[in-house]
Coordinates of C-alpha atoms and ligand atoms in Angstrom, one line a residue:
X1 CA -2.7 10.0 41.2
X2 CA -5.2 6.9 40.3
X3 CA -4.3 3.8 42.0
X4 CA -4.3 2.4 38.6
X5 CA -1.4 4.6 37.4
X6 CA 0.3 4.3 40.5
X7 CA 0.2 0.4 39.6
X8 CA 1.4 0.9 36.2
X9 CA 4.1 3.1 37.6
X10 CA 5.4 0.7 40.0
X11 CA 5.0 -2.4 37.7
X12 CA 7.2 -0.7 35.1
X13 CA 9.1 2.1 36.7
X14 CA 11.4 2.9 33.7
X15 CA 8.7 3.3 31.3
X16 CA 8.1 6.9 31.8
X17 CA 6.7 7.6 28.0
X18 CA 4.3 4.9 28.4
X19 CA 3.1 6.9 31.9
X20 CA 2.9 10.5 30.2
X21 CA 0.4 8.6 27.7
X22 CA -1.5 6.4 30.2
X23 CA -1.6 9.3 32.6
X24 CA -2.6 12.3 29.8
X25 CA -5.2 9.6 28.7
X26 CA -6.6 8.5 32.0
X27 CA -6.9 12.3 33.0
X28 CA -9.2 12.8 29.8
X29 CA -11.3 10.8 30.1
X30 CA -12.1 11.2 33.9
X31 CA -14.6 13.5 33.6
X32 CA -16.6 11.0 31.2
X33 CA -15.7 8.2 33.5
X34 CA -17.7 9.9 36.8
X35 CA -20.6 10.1 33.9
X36 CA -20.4 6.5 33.1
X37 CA -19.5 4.5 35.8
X38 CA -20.1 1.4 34.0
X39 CA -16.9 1.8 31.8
X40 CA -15.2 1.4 34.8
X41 CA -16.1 -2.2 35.8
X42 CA -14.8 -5.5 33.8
X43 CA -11.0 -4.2 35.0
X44 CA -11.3 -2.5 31.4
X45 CA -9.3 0.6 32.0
X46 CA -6.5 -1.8 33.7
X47 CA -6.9 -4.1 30.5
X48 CA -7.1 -1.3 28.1
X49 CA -3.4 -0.4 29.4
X50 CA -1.7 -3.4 29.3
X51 CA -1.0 -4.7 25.8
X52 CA -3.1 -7.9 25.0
X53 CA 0.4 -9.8 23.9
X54 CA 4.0 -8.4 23.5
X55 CA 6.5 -10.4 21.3
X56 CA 10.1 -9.9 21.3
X57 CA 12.7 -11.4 19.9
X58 CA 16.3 -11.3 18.3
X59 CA 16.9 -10.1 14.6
X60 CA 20.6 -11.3 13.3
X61 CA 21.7 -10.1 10.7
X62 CA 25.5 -10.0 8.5
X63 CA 26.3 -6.5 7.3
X64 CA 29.0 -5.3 4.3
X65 CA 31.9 -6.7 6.3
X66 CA 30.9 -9.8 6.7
X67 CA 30.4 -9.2 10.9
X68 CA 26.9 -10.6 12.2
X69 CA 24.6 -7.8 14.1
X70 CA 22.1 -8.9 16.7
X71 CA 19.5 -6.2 17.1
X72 CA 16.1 -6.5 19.5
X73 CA 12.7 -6.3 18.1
X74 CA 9.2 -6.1 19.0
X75 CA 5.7 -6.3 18.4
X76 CA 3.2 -4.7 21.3
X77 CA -0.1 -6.1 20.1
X78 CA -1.7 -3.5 22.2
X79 CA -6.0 -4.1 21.6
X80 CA -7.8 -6.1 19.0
X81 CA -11.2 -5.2 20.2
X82 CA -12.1 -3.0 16.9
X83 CA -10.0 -5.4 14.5
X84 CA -6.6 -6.7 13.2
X85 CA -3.8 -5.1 15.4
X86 CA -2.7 -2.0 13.2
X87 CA 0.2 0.3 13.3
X88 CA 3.8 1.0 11.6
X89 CA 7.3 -0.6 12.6
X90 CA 9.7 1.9 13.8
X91 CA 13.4 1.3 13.0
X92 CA 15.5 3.7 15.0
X93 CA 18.2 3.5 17.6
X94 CA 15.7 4.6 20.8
X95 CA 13.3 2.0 20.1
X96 CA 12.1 0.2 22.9
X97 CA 9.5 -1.3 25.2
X98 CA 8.6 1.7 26.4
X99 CA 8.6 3.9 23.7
X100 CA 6.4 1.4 21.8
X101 CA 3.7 0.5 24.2
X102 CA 3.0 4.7 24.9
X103 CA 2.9 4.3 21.1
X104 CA 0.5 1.3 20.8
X105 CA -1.6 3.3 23.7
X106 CA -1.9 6.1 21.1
X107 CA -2.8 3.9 18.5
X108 CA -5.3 2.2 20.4
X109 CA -7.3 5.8 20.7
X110 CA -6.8 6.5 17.5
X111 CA -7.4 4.0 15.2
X112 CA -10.9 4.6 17.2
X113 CA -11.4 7.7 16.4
X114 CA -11.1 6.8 12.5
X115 CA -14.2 4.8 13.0
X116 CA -12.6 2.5 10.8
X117 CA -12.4 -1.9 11.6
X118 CA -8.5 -1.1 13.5
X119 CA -7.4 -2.5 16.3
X120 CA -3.8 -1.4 17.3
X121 CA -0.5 -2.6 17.5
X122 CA 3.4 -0.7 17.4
X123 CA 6.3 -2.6 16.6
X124 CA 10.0 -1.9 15.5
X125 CA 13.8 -2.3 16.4
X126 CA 16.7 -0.8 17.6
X127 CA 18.3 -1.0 14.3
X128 CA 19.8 2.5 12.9
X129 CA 19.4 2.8 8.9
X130 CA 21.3 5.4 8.5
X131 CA 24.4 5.0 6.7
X132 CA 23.4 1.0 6.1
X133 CA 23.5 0.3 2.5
X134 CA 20.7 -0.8 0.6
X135 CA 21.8 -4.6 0.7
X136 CA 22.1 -4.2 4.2
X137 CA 18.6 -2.9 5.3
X138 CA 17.3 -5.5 2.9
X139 CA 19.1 -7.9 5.0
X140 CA 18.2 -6.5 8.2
X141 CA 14.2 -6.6 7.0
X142 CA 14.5 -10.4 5.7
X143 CA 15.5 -11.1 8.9
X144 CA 13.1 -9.4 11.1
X145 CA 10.5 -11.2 9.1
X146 CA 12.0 -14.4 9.2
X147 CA 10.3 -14.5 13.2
X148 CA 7.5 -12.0 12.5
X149 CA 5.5 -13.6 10.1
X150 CA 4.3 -15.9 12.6
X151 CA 2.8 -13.1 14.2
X152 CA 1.1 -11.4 11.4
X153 CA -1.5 -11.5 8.5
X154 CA -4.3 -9.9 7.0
X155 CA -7.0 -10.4 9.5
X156 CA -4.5 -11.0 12.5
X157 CA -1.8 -8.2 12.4
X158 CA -1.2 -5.3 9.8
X159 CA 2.0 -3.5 10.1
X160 CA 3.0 -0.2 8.3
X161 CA 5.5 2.5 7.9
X162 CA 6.8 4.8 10.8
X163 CA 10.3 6.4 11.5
X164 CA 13.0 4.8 9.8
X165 CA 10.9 2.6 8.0
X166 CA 9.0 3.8 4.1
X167 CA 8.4 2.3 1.2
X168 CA 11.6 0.9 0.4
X169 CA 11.5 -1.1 3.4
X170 CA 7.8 -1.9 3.3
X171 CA 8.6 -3.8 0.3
X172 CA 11.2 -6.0 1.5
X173 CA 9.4 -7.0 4.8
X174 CA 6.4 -7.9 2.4
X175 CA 8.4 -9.8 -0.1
X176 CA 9.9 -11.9 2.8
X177 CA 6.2 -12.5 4.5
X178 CA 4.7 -13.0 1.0
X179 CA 7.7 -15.7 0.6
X180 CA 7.2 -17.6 4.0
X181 CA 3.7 -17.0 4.2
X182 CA 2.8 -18.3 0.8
X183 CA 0.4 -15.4 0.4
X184 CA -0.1 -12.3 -1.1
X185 CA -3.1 -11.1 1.6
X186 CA -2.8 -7.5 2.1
X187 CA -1.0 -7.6 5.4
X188 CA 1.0 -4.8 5.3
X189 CA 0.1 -1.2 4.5
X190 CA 2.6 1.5 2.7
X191 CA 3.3 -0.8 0.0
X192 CA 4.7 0.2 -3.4
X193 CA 1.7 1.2 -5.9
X194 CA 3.6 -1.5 -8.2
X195 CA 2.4 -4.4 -5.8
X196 CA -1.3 -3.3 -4.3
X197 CA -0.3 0.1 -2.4
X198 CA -2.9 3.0 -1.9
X199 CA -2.0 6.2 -4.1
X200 CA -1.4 8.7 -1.1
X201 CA -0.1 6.9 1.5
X202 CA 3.0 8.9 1.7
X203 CA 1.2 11.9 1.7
X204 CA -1.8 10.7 4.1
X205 CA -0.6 12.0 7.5
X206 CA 0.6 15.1 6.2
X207 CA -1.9 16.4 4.2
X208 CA -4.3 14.8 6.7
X209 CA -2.6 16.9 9.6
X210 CA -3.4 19.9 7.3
X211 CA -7.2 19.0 6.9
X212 CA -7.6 18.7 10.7
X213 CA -6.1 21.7 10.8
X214 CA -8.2 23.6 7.7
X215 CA -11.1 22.1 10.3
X216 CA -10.0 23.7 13.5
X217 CA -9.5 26.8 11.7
X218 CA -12.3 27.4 10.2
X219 CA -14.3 26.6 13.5
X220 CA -13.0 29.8 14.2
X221 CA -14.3 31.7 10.7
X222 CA -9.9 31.8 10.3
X223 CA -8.4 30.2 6.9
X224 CA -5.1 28.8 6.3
X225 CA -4.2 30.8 3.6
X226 CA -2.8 33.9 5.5
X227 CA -0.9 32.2 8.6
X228 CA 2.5 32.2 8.8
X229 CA 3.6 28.5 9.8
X230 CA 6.2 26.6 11.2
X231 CA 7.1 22.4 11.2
X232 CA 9.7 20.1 12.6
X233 CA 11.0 17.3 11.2
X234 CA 12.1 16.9 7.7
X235 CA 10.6 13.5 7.4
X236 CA 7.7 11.8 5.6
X237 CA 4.9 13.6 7.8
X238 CA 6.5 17.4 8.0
X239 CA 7.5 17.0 4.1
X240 CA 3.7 16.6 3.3
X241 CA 2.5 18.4 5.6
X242 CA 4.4 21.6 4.3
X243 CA 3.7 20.6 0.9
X244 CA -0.1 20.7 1.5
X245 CA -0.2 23.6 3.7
X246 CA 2.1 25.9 0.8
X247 CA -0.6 24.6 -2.0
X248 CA -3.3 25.7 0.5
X249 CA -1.9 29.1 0.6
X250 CA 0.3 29.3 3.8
X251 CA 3.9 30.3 4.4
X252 CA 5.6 27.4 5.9
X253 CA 9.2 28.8 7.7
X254 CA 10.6 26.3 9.2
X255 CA 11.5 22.2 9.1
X256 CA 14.0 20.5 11.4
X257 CA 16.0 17.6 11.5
X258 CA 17.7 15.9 14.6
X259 CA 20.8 18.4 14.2
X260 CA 19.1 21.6 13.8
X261 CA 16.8 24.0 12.1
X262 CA 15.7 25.8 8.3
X263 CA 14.6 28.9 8.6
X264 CA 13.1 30.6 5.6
X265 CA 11.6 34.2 6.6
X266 CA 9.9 34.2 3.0
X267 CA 8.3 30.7 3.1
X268 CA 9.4 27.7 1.8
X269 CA 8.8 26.4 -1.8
X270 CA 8.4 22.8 -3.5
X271 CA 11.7 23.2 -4.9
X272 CA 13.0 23.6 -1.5
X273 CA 10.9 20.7 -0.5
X274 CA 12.1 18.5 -3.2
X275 CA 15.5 19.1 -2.3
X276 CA 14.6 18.3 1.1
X277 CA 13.1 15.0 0.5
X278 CA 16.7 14.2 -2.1
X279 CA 19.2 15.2 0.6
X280 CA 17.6 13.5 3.8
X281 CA 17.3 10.5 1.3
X282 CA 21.5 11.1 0.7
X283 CA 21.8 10.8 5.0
X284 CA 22.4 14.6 5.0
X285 CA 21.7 17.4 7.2
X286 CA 19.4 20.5 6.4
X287 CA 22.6 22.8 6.7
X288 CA 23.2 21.8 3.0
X289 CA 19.4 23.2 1.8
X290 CA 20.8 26.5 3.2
X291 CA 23.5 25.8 1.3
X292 CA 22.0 25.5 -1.8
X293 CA 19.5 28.3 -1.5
X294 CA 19.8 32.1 -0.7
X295 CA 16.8 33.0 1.8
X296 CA 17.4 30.0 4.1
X297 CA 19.6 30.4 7.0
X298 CA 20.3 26.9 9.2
X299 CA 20.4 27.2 13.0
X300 CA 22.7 23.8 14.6
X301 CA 21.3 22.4 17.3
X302 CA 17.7 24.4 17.5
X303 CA 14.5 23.7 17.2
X304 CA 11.8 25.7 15.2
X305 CA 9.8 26.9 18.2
X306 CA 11.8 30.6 18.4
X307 CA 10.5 31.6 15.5
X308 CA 7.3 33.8 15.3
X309 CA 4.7 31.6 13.5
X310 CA 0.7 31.8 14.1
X311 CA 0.6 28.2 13.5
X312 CA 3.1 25.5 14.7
X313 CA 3.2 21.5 13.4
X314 CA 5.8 19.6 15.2
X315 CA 6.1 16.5 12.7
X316 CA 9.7 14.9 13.9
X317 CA 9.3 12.9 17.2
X318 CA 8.2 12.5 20.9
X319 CA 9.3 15.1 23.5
X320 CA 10.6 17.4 21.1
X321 CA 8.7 20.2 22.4
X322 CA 9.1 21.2 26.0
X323 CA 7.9 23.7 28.4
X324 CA 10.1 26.3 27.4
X325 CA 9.6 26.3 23.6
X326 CA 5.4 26.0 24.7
X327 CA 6.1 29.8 26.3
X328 CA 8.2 30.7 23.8
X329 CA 5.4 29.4 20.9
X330 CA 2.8 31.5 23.2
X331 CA 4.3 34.8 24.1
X332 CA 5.4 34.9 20.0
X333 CA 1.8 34.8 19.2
X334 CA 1.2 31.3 18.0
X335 CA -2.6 30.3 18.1
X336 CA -2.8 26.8 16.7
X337 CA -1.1 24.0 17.4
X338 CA -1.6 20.5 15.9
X339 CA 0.6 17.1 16.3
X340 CA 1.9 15.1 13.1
X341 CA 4.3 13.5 15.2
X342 CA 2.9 11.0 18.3
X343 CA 3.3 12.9 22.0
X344 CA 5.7 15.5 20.9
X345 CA 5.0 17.9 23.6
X346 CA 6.0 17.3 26.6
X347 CA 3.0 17.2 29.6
X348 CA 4.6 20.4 30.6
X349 CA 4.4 22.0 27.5
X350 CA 0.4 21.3 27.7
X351 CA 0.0 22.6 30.5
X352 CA 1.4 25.9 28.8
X353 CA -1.1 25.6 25.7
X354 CA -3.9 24.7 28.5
X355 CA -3.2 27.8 30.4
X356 CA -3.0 30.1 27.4
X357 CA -5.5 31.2 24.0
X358 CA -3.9 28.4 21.8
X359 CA -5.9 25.6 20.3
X360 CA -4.0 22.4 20.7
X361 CA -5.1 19.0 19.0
X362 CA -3.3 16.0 20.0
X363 CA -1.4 13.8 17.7
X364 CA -4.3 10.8 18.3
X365 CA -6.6 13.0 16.5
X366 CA -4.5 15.6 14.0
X367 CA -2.2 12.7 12.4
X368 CA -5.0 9.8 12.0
X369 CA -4.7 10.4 8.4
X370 CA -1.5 7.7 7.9
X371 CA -3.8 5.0 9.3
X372 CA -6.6 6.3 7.9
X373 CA -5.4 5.6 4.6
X374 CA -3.9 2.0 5.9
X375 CA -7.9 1.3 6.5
X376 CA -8.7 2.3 3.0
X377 CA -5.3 0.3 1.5
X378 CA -6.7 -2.7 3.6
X379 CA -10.4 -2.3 2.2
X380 CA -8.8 -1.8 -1.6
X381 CA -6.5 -4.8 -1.2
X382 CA -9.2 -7.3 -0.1
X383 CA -11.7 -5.9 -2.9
X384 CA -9.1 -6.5 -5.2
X385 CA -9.9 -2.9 -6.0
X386 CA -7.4 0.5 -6.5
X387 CA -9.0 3.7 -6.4
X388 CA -7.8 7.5 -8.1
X389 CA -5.8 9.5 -5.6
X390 CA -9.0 11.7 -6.1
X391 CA -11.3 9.1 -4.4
X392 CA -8.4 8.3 -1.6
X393 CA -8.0 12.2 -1.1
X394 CA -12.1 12.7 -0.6
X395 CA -12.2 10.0 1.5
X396 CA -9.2 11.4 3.3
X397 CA -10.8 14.4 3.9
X398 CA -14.5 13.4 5.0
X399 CA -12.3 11.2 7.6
X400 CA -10.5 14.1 8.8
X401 CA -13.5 16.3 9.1
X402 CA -15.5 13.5 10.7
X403 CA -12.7 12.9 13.4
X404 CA -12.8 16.8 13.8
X405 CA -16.6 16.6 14.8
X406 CA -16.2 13.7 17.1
X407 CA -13.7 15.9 19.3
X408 CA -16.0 18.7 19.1
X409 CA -19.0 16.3 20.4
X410 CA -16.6 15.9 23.9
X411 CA -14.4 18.4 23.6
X412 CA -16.8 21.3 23.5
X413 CA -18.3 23.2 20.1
X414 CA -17.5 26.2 21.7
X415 CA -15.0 28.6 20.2
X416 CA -12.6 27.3 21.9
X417 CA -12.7 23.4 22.1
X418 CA -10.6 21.1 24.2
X419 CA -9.3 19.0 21.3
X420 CA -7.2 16.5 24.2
X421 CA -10.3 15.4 26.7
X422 CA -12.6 15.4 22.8
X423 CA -10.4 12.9 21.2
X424 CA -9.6 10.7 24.3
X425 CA -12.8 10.2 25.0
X426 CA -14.4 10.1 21.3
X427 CA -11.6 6.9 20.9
X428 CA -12.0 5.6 24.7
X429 CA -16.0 5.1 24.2
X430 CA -15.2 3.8 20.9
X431 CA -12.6 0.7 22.2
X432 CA -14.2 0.5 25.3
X433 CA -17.9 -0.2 24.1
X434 CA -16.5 -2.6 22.0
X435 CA -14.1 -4.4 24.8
X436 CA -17.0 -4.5 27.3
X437 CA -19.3 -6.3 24.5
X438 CA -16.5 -8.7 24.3
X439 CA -16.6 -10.2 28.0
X440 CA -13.4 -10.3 29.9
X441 CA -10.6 -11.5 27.6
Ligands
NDP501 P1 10.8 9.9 9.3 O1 11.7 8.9 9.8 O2 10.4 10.0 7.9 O3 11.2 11.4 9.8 C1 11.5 11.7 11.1 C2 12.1 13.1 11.2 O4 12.3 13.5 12.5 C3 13.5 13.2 10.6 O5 13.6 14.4 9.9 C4 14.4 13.1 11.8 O6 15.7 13.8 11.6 C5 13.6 13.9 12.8 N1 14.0 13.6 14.1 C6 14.2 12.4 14.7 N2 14.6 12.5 16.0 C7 14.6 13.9 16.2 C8 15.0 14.6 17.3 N3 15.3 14.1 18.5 N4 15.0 16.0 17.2 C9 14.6 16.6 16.0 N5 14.3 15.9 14.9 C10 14.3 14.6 15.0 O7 9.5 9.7 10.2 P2 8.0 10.1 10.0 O8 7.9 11.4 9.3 O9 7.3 8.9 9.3 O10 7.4 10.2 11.5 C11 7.5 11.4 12.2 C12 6.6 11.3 13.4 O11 5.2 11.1 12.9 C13 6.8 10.1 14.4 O12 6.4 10.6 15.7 C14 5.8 9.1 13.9 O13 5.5 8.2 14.9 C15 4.7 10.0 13.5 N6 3.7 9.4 12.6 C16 4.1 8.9 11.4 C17 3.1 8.4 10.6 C18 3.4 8.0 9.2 O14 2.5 7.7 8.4 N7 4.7 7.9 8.8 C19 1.7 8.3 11.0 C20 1.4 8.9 12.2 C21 2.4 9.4 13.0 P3 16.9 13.0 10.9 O15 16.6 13.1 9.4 O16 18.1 13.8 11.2 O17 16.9 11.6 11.4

């Protein structure tokens, strides 16, 4: 282990998903490192790891009853080398320190690897939406701005959507910043198309996941249209991603939620989808799609991974995928494997893929779509411009293909590329270039 990790493990003992990611990254980039020795002086990979500034504070809030709710919140402005901090707010019971600072490290590499002017930030709170009513998460988001607009703004701090948090709730943090701030700058992403969204921000880091994929696959001289493929999640990311892979030909069999799995042995439709995206919205389980449909069966308390599939897209959350599903995904015959959601394999579970004939891409890379689009919401919203969901989509797509190239350029062109050690260091040289140029601040 570096000393430098061994630091960062002692400093913070309990933040174990903030090691995984320092320690996945750190070995990716080690090879690159011995080739450029210079990247190692200034104390930038110590400064790359520790956020520039971490805010915290209280949110209370009075629900239905009358009864006031203190929840925690926070902001890990991780690195502003490349440009404003950028990255969604999470809202979801688990949310902590350490959970978003291994997501602002992920950010920080990937916002990179868009090429775009991001720097990277992850925020959110321990508040649980589900079952709040609509008053109530209104409430919660007044009050989480009433602290965080000092923190934020167009050139300074862009959040965004992430788990628990779409465009509903986009548009209440924004019409509280837009209220105290006095300012309608484009300093937040994942806005309604009613009040300067992007068209295709929803979809952006699903369909995006499915471009990097449609890249990786035909690498190979393979297509999309005849592989049989399974996603968790039944979320904003694996609802588009299944969408765009079934328009591009595929037979998607599975989604998840967090109390168990859809199976569909024929593929999945967009009716099924639709009903999806209405019952998750309702705080349901998937156990009512197999309700409602013949062909579906629902599995409590599994995940997708025991199902034979060619391709697998976990799109739900970190650590959902462990060593044993990893085996099972191999020996079933699953080939390709590409992250929507951030760090949802476990470092066991790579190991697996590393050790085996399947082509893994890591989330930093395969689900840059979402910020991709935030970059182009940004450059629309400043240029006072909005462009066709045809222009957003091309862009989309050149990004994605571009992001592809830049792992092949480190990761090996070869048939079968490393897609973790091309994308860490594709983003590292990217941030760090930029950090070093900026003296030590
Ligand atoms: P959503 O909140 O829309 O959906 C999350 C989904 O994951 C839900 O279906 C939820 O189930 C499921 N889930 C949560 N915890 C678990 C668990 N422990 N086991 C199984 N399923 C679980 O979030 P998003 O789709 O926006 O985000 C999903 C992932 O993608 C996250 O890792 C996020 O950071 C990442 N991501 C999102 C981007 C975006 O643009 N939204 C951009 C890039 C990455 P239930 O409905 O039961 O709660």
């Amino acid at each position: 282990m570096s000393a430098l990790l061994k630091e960062i493990k002692q400093r913070d003992p309990h933040h174990t998903h903030f090691h995984q990611a320092a320690e996945s990254l750190l070995n990716s980039v080690s090879g690159y490192l011995d080739q450029h020795p210079e990247l190692r002086t200034q104390g930038l990979l110590a400064r790359l790891l520790e956020p520039e500034r971490v805010i915290r504070f209280r949110v209370p809030w009075v629900d239905d009853q009358g009864e006031v709710r203190v929840n925690r919140a926070y902001r890990v402005q991780m690195n502003g080398a490349l440009g404003p901090y950028k990255g969604g707010l999470r809202f979801h019971p688990s949310v902590n320190l350490d959970v978003l600072s291994f997501l602002a490290l992920e950010q920080t590499i990937k916002n990179a690897l868009t090429g775009l002017p991001l720097g990277a930030g992850k925020g959110g709170a321990d508040f649980d939406p589900k079952g709040r009513s609509d008053a109530e998460i209104m409430r919660f988001c007044q009050a989480l701005m009433a602290e965080f607009h000092h923190h934020m703004g167009p050139d300074i701090d862009v959040p965004a959507g992430d788990m628990g948090v779409g465009m509903r709730e986009v548009g209440y943090l924004f019409g509280m910043y837009r209220k105290l701030s006095r300012s309608f700058g484009g300093a937040f992403t994942g806005k309604s198309l009613d009040f300067g969204g992007s068209v295709l921000r929803p979809e952006a880091t699903g369909y995006g996941l499915i471009y990097f994929l449609q890249s990786m696959l035909t690498h190979q001289n393979e297509s999309l249209s005849d592989k049989t493929v399974a996603v968790s999640g039944a979320g904003n990311v694996a609802r588009h991603a299944a969408a765009k892979a079934i328009e591009e030909g595929a037979t998607v069999v599975t989604l998840s939620d967090s109390r168990g799995t859809v199976h569909a042995p024929e593929g999945l439709d967009d009716a099924h989808l639709d009903a999806v995206a209405r019952i998750k919205a309702d705080g349901g389980g998937l156990d009512r799609l197999a309700e409602e449909f013949d062909g579906i069966e629902h599995y409590q308390g599994e995940r997708p991974w025991r199902f034979d599939c060619q391709v697998a897209l976990p799109c739900a959350t970190e650590n959902e995928l462990e060593e044993d599903d990893a085996r099972r995904l191999v020996d079933n015959g699953c080939r390709w494997l590409a992250e929507g959601a951030n760090m949802p394999c476990t470092a066991a579970a790579v190991a697996v893929f590393k050790d085996s004939d399947m082509l893994y891409a890591p989330g930093k890379a395969a689900n840059a779509g979402g910020v991709a689009v935030s970059g182009l919401e940004m450059s629309q919203n400043s240029r006072r411009e909005s462009w066709s969901a045809g222009e957003v989509d091309r862009r989309l797509r050149d990004i994605m293909e571009r992001i592809h190239r830049r792992c092949l350029e480190h990761g090996g062109d070869d048939a079968r590329p490393d897609y973790l050690t091309g994308a860490s260091v594709a983003g590292f040289q990217r941030v760090a270039r930029a950090m070093l140029g900026q003296g030590i601040i």
